[in-house]
PDB file of C-alpha atoms and ligand atoms in Angstrom:
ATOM      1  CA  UNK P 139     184.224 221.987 235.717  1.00 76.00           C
ATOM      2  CA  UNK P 140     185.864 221.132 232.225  1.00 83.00           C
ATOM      3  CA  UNK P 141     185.187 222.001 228.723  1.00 92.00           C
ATOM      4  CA  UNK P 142     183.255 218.930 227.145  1.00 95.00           C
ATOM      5  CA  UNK P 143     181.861 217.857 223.849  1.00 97.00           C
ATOM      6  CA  UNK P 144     178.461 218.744 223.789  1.00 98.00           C
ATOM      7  CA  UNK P 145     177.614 217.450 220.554  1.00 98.00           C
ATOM      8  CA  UNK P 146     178.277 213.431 219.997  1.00 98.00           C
ATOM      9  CA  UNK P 147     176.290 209.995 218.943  1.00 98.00           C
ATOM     10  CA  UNK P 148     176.455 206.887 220.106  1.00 98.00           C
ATOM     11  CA  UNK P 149     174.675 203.879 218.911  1.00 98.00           C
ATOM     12  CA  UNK P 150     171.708 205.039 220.063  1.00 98.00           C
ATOM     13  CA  UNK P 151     171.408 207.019 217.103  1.00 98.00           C
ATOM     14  CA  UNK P 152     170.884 205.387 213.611  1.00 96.00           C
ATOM     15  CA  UNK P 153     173.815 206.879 211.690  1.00 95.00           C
ATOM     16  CA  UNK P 154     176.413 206.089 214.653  1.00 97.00           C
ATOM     17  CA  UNK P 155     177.934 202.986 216.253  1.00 97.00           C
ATOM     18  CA  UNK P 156     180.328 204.289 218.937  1.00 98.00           C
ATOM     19  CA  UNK P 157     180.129 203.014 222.303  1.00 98.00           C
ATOM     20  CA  UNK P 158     180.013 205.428 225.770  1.00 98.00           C
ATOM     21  CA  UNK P 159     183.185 203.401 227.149  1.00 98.00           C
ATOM     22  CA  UNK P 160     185.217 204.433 223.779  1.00 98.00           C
ATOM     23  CA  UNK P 161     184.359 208.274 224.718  1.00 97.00           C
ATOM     24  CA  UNK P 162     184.766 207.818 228.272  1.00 97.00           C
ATOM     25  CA  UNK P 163     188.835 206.551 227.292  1.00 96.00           C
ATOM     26  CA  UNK P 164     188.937 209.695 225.014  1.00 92.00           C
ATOM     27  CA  UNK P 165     187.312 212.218 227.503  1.00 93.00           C
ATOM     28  CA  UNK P 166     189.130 213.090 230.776  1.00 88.00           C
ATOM     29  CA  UNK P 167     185.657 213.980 232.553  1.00 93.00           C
ATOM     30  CA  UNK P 168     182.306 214.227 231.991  1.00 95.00           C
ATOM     31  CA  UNK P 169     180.441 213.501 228.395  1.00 97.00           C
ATOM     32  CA  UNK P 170     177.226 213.756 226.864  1.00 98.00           C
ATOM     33  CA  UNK P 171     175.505 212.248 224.242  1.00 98.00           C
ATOM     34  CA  UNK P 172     173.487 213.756 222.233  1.00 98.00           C
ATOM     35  CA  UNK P 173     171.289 211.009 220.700  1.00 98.00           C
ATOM     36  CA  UNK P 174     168.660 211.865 217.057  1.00 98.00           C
ATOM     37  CA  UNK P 175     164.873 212.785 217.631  1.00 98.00           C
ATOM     38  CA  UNK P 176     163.682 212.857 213.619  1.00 98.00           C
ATOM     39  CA  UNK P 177     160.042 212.620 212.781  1.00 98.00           C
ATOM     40  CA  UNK P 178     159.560 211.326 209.419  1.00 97.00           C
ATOM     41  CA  UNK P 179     163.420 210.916 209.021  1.00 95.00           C
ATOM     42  CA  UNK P 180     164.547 211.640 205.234  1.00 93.00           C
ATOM     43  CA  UNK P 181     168.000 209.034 205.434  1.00 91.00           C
ATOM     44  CA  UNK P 182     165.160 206.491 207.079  1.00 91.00           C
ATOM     45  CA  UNK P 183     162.665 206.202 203.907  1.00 91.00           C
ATOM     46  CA  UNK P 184     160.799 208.162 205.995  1.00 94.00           C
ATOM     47  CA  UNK P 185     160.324 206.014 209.350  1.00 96.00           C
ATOM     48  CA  UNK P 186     161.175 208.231 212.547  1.00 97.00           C
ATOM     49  CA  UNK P 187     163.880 207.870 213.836  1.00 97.00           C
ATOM     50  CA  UNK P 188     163.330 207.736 218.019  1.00 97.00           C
ATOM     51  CA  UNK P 189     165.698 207.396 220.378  1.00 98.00           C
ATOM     52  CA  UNK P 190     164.743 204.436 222.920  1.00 98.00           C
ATOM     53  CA  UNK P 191     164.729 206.718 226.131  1.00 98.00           C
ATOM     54  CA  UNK P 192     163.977 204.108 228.727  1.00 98.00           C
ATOM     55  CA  UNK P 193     167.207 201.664 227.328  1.00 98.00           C
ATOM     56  CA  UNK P 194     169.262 205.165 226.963  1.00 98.00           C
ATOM     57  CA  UNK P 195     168.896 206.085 230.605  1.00 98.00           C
ATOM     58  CA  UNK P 196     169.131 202.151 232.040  1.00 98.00           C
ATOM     59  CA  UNK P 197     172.276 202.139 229.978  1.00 98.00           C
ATOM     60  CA  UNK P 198     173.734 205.410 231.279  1.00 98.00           C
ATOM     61  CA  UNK P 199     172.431 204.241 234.394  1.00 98.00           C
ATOM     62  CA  UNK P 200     174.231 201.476 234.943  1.00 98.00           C
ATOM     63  CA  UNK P 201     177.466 202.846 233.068  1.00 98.00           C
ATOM     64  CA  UNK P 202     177.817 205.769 235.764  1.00 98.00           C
ATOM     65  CA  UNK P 203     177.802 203.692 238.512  1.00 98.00           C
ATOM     66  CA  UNK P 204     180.718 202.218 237.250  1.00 97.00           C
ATOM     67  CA  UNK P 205     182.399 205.415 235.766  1.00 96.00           C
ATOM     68  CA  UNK P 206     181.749 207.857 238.634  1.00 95.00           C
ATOM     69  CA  UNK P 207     178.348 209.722 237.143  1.00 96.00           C
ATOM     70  CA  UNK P 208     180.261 210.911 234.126  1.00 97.00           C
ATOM     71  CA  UNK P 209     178.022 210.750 231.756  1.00 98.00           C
ATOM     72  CA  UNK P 210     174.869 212.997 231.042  1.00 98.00           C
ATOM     73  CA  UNK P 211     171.963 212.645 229.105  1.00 98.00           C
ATOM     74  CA  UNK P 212     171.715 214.456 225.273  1.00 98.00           C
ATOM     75  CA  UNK P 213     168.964 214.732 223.012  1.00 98.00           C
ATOM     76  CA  UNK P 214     169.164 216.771 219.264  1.00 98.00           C
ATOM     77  CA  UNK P 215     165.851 217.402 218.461  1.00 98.00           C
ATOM     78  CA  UNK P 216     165.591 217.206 214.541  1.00 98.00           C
ATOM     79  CA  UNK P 217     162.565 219.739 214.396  1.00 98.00           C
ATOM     80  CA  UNK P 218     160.214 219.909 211.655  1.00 97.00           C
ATOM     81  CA  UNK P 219     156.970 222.357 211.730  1.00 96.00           C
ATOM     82  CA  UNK P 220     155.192 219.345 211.254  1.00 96.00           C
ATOM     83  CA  UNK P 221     156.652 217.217 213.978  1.00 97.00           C
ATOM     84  CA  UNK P 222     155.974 219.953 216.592  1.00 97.00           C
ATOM     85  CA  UNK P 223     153.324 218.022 218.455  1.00 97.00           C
ATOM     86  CA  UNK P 224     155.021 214.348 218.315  1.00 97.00           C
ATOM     87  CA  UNK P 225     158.239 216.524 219.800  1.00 97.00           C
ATOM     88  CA  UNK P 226     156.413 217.788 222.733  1.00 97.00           C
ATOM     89  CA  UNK P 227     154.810 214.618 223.072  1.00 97.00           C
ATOM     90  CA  UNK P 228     158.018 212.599 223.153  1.00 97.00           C
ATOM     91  CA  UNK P 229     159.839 214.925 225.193  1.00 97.00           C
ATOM     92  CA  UNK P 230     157.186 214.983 228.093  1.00 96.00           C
ATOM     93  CA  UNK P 231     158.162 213.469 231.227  1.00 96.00           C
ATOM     94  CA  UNK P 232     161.832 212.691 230.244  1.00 97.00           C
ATOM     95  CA  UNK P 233     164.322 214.402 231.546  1.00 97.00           C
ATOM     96  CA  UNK P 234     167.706 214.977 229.297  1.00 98.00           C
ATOM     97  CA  UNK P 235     171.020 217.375 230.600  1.00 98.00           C
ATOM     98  CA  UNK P 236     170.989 218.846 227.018  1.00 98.00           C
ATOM     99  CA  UNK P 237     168.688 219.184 224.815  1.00 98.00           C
ATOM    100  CA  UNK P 238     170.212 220.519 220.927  1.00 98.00           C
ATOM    101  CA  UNK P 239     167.675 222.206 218.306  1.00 98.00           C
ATOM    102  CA  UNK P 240     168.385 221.639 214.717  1.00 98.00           C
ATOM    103  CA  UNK P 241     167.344 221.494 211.318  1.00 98.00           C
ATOM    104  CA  UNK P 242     168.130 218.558 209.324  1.00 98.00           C
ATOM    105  CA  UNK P 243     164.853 218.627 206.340  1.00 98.00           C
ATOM    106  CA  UNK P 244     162.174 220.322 205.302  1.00 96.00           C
ATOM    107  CA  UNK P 245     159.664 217.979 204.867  1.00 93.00           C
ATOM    108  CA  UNK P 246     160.793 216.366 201.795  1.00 94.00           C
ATOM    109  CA  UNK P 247     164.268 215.552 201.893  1.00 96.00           C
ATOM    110  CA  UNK P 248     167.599 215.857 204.139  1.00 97.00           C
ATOM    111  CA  UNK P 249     169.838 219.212 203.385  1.00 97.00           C
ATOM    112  CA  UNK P 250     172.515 216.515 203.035  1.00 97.00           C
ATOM    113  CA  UNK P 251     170.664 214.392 200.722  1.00 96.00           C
ATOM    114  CA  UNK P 252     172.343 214.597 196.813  1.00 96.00           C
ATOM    115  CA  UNK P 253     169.296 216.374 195.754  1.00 95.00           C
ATOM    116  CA  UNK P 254     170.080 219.190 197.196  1.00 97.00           C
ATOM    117  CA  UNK P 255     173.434 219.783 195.323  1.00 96.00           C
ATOM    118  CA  UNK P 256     171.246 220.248 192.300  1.00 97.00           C
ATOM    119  CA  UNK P 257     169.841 223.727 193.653  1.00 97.00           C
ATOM    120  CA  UNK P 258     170.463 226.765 193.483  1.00 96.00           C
ATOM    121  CA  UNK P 259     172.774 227.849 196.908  1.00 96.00           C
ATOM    122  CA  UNK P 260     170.487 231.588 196.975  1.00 96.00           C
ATOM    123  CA  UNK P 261     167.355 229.072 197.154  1.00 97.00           C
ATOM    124  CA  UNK P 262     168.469 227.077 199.479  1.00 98.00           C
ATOM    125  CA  UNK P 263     169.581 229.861 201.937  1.00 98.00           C
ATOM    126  CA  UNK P 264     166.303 231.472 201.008  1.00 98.00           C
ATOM    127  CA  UNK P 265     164.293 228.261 202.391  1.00 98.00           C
ATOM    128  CA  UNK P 266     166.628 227.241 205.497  1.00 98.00           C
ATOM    129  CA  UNK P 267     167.511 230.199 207.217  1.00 98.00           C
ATOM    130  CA  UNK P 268     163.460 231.071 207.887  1.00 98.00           C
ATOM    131  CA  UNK P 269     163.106 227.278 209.008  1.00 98.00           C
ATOM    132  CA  UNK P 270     165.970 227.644 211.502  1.00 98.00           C
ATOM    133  CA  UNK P 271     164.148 230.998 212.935  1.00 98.00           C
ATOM    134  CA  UNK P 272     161.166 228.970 212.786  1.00 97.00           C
ATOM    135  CA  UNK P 273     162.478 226.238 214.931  1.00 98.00           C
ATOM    136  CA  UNK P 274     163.998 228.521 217.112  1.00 97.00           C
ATOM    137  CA  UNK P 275     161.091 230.751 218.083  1.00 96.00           C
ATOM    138  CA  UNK P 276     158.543 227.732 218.073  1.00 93.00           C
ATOM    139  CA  UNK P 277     161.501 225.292 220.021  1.00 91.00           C
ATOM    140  CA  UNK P 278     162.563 228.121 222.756  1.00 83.00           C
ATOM    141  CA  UNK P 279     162.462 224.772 225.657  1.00 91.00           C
ATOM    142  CA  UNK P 280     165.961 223.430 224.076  1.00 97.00           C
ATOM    143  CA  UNK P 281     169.441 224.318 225.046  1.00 98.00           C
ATOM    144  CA  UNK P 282     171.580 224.785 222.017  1.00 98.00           C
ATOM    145  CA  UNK P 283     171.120 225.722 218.138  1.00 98.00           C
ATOM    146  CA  UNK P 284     172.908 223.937 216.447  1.00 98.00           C
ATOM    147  CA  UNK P 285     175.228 223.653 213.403  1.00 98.00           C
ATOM    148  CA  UNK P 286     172.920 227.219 211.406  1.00 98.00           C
ATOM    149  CA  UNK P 287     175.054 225.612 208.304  1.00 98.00           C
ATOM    150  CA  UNK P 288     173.174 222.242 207.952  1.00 98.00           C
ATOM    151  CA  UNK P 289     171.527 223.582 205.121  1.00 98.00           C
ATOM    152  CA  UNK P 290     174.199 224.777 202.996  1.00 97.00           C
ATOM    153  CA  UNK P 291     176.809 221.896 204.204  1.00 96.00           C
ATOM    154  CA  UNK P 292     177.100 220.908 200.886  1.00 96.00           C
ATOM    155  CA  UNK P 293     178.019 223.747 199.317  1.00 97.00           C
ATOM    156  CA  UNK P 294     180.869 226.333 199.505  1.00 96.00           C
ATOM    157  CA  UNK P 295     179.107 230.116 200.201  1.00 98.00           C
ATOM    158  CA  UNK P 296     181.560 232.069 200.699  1.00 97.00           C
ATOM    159  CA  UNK P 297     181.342 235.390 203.673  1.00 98.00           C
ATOM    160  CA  UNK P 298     179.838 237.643 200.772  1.00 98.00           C
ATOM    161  CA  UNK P 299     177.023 235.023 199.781  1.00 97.00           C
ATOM    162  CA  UNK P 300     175.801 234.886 203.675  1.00 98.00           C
ATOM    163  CA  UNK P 301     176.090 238.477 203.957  1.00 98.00           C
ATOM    164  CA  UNK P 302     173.434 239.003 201.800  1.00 97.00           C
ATOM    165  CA  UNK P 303     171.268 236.674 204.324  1.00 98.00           C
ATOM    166  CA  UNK P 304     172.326 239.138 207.317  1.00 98.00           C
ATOM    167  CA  UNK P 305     168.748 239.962 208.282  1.00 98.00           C
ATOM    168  CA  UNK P 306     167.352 237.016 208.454  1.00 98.00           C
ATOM    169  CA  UNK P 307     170.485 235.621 209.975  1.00 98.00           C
ATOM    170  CA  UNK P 308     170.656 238.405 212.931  1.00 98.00           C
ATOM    171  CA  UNK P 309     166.727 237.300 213.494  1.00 98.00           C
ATOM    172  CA  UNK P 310     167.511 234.006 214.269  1.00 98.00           C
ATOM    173  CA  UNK P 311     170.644 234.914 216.690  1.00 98.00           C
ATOM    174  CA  UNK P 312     168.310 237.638 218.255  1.00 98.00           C
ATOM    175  CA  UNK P 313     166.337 234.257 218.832  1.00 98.00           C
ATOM    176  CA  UNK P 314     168.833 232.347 220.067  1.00 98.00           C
ATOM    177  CA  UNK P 315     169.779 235.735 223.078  1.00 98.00           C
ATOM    178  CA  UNK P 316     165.968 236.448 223.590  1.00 97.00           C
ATOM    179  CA  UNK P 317     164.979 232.295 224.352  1.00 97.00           C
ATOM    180  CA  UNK P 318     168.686 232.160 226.496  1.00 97.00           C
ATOM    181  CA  UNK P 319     169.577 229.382 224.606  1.00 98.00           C
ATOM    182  CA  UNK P 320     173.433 228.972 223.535  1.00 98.00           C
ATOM    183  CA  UNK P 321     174.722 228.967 219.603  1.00 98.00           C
ATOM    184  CA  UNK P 322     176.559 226.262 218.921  1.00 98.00           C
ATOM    185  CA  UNK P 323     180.358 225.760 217.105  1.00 98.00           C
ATOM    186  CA  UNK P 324     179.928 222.784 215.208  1.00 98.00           C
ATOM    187  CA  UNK P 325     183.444 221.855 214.516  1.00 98.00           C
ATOM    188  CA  UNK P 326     182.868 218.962 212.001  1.00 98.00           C
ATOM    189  CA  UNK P 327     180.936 222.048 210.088  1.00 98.00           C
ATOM    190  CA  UNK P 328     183.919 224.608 210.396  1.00 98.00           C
ATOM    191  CA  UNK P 329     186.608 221.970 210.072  1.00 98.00           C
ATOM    192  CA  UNK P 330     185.528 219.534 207.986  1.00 97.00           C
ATOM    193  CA  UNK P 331     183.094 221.433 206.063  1.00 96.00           C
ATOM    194  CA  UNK P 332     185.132 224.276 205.462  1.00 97.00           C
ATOM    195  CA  UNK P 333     182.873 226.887 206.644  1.00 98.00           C
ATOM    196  CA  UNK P 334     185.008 228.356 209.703  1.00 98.00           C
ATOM    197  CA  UNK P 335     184.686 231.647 208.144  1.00 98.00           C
ATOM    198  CA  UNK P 336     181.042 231.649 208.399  1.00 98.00           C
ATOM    199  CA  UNK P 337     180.708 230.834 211.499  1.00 98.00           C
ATOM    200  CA  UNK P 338     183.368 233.704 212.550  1.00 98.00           C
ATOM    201  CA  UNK P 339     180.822 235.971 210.512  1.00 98.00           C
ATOM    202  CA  UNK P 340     178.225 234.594 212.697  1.00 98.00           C
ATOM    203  CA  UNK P 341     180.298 235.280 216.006  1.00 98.00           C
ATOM    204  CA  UNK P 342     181.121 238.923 215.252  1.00 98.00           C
ATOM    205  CA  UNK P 343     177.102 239.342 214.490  1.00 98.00           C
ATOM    206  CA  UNK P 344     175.737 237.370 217.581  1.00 98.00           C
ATOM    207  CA  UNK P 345     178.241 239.133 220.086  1.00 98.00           C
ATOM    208  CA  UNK P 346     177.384 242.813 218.437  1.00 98.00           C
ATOM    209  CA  UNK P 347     173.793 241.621 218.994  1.00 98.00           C
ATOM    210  CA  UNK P 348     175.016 240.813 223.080  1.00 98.00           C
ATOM    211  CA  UNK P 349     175.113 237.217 222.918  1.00 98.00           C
ATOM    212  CA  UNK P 350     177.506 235.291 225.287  1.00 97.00           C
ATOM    213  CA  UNK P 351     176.440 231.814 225.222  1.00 98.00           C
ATOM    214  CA  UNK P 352     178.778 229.595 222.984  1.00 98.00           C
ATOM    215  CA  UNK P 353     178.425 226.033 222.929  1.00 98.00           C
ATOM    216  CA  UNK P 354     181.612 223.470 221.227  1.00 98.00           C
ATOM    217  CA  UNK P 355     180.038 220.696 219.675  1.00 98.00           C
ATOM    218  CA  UNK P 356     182.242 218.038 217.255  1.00 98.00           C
ATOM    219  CA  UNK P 357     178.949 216.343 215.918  1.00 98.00           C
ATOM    220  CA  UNK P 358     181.077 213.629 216.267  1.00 98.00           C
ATOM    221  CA  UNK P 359     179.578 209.976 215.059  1.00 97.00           C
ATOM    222  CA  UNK P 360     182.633 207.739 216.465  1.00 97.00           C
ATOM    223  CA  UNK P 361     185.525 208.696 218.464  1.00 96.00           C
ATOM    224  CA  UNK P 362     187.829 209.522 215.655  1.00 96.00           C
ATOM    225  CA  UNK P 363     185.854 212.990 215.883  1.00 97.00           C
ATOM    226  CA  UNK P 364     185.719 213.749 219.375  1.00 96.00           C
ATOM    227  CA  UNK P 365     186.317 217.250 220.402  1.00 96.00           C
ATOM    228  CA  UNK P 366     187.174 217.361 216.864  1.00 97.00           C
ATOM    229  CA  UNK P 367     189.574 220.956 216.634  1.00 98.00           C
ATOM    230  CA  UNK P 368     188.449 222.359 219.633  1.00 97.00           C
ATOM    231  CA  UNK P 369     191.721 224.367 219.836  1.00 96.00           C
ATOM    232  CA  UNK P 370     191.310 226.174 216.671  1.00 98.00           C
ATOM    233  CA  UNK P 371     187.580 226.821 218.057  1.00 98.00           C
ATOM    234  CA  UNK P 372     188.494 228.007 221.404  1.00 97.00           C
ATOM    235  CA  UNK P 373     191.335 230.100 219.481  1.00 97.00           C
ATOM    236  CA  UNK P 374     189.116 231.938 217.539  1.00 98.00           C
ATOM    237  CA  UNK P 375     186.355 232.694 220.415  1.00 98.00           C
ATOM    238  CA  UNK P 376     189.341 234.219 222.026  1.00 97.00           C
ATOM    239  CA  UNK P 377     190.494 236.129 218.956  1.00 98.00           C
ATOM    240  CA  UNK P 378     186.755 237.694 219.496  1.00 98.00           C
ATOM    241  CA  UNK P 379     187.326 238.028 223.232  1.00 98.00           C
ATOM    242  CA  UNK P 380     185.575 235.448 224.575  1.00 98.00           C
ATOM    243  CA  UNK P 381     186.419 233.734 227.544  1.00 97.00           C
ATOM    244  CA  UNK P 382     183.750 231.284 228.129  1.00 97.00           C
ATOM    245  CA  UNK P 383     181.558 228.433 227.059  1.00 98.00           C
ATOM    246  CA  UNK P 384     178.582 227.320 228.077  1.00 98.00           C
ATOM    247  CA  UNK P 385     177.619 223.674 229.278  1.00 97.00           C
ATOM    248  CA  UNK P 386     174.279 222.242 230.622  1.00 98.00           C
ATOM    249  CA  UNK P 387     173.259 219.717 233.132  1.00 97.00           C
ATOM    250  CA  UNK P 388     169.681 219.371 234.190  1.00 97.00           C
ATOM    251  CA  UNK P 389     169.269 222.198 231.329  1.00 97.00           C
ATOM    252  CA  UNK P 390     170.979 224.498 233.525  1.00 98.00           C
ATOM    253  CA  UNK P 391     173.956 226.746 231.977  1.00 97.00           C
ATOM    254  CA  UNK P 392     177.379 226.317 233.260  1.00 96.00           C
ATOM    255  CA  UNK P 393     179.906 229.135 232.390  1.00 96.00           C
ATOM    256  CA  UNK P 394     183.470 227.183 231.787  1.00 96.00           C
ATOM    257  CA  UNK P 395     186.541 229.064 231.166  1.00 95.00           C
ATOM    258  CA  UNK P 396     188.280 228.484 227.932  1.00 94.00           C
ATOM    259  CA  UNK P 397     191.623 228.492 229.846  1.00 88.00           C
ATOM    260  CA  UNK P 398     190.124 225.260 231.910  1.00 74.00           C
ATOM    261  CA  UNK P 399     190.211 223.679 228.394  1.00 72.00           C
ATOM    262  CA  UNK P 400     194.010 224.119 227.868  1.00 61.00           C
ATOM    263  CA  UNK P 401     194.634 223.041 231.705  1.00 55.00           C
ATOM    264  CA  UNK P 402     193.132 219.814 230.692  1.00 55.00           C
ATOM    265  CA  UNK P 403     195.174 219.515 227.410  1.00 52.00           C
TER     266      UNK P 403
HETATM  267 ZN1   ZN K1498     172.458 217.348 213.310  1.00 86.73          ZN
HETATM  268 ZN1   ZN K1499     174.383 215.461 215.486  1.00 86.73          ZN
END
């Protein structure tokens, strides 16, 4: 099996218009999607934002009879203390390959909403980090945290600043081992929101903790960003001696070799 992006929208999602076929042309074998789940969604006034499950699936359906059952199913699950119960609810009886836990809000606005520039960075580590613990210990059913930086995409923290948020930090990668879920490179986060070095302070702490489970995500929202600096990714899990990745179907973890990645370069 092949290295894949496991973090990618579609139209299915509100903020994305790409089509399956464009990935399919980009990707060499299988892709997932993985489509927004956002109670009470902050960037729509509010509405939630739900993906249609029964057209998702009769699309993919129909697409991998034609494209030799390459695609899987994706969900990220935009989770929200609040929206615990209409999660559960939603998810019941559906059946995804992937399912991705993340924080987008708290309640009352989107980390990447302008109002958030106006705070203080210490504040707004001091409120996200305990949400993402939050959603991990009351999520443990997904596959994948991902992007920890959400909250703080907007500003620059440098290695120092997150240092001092090492306790709460190694919680919610203790978390992330004890639920056996994977922790996620976003790439658009390292690459395009400059904080690489933050998430190699987060790989040093979650391997020294005995976590394995890595999971290369672009977030990509069209196929400019697909599998968006993977190399640079996959060069600095190596740099850290690791030789895998982990990949779900049917929720169930795949070990891929990084070195499968550069065969398929
Ligand atoms: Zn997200
Ligand atoms: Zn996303």
């Amino acid at each position: 099996m092949a290295i894949y992006d496991q973090h990618m929208h579609t139209y299915f999602s509100p903020d994305a218009s790409e089509t399956f076929e464009n990935y399919l042309k980009q990707a060499s074998g299988s892709i997932v999607t993985t489509e927004h789940l956002d109670f009470k969604d902050c960037f729509m006034g509010g509405q939630d934002t739900l993906l249609d499950y029964e057209k998702y699936s009769k699309t993919i359906d129909e697409l991998n009879k034609q494209y030799t059952n390459r695609i899987r199913k994706g969900i990220e699950i935009g989770y929200t203390k609040e929206s615990h119960q209409q999660i559960q609810d939603y998810l019941e009886g559906k059946e995804f390959d992937v399912q991705l836990l993340s924080v987008h809000q708290n309640g009352e606005y989107d980390f990447l909403q302008p109002i958030v520039k106006e705070k203080n960075v210490q504040d707004v580590m001091n409120e996200y980090f305990p949400l993402l613990l939050e959603a991990v210990e009351s999520f443990p059913t997904a596959n994948v945290l991902s992007h920890f930086d959400y909250g703080i995409r907007l500003f620059e923290v440098t290695v120092e600043e997150l240092q001092e948020h090492q306790s709460i930090l190694k919680k919610v990668l203790q978390a992330v081992i004890d639920k056996h879920m994977a922790f996620e490179l976003n790439t658009r986060s390292m690459y395009q929101y400059g904080n690489v070095d933050l998430y190699e302070q987060m790989i040093s702490w979650y391997l020294e903790l005995g976590g394995h489970s890595f999971s290369l995500g672009s977030d990509a929202h069209s196929i400019a960003y697909y599998g968006f600096h993977f190399d640079d990714a996959i060069a600095l899990l190596e740099k850290h001696g690791v030789s895998t990745v982990t990949v779900f179907e049917q929720q169930k973890p795949t070990q891929v070799s990084l070195k499968q990645f550069k065969e398929n370069e």
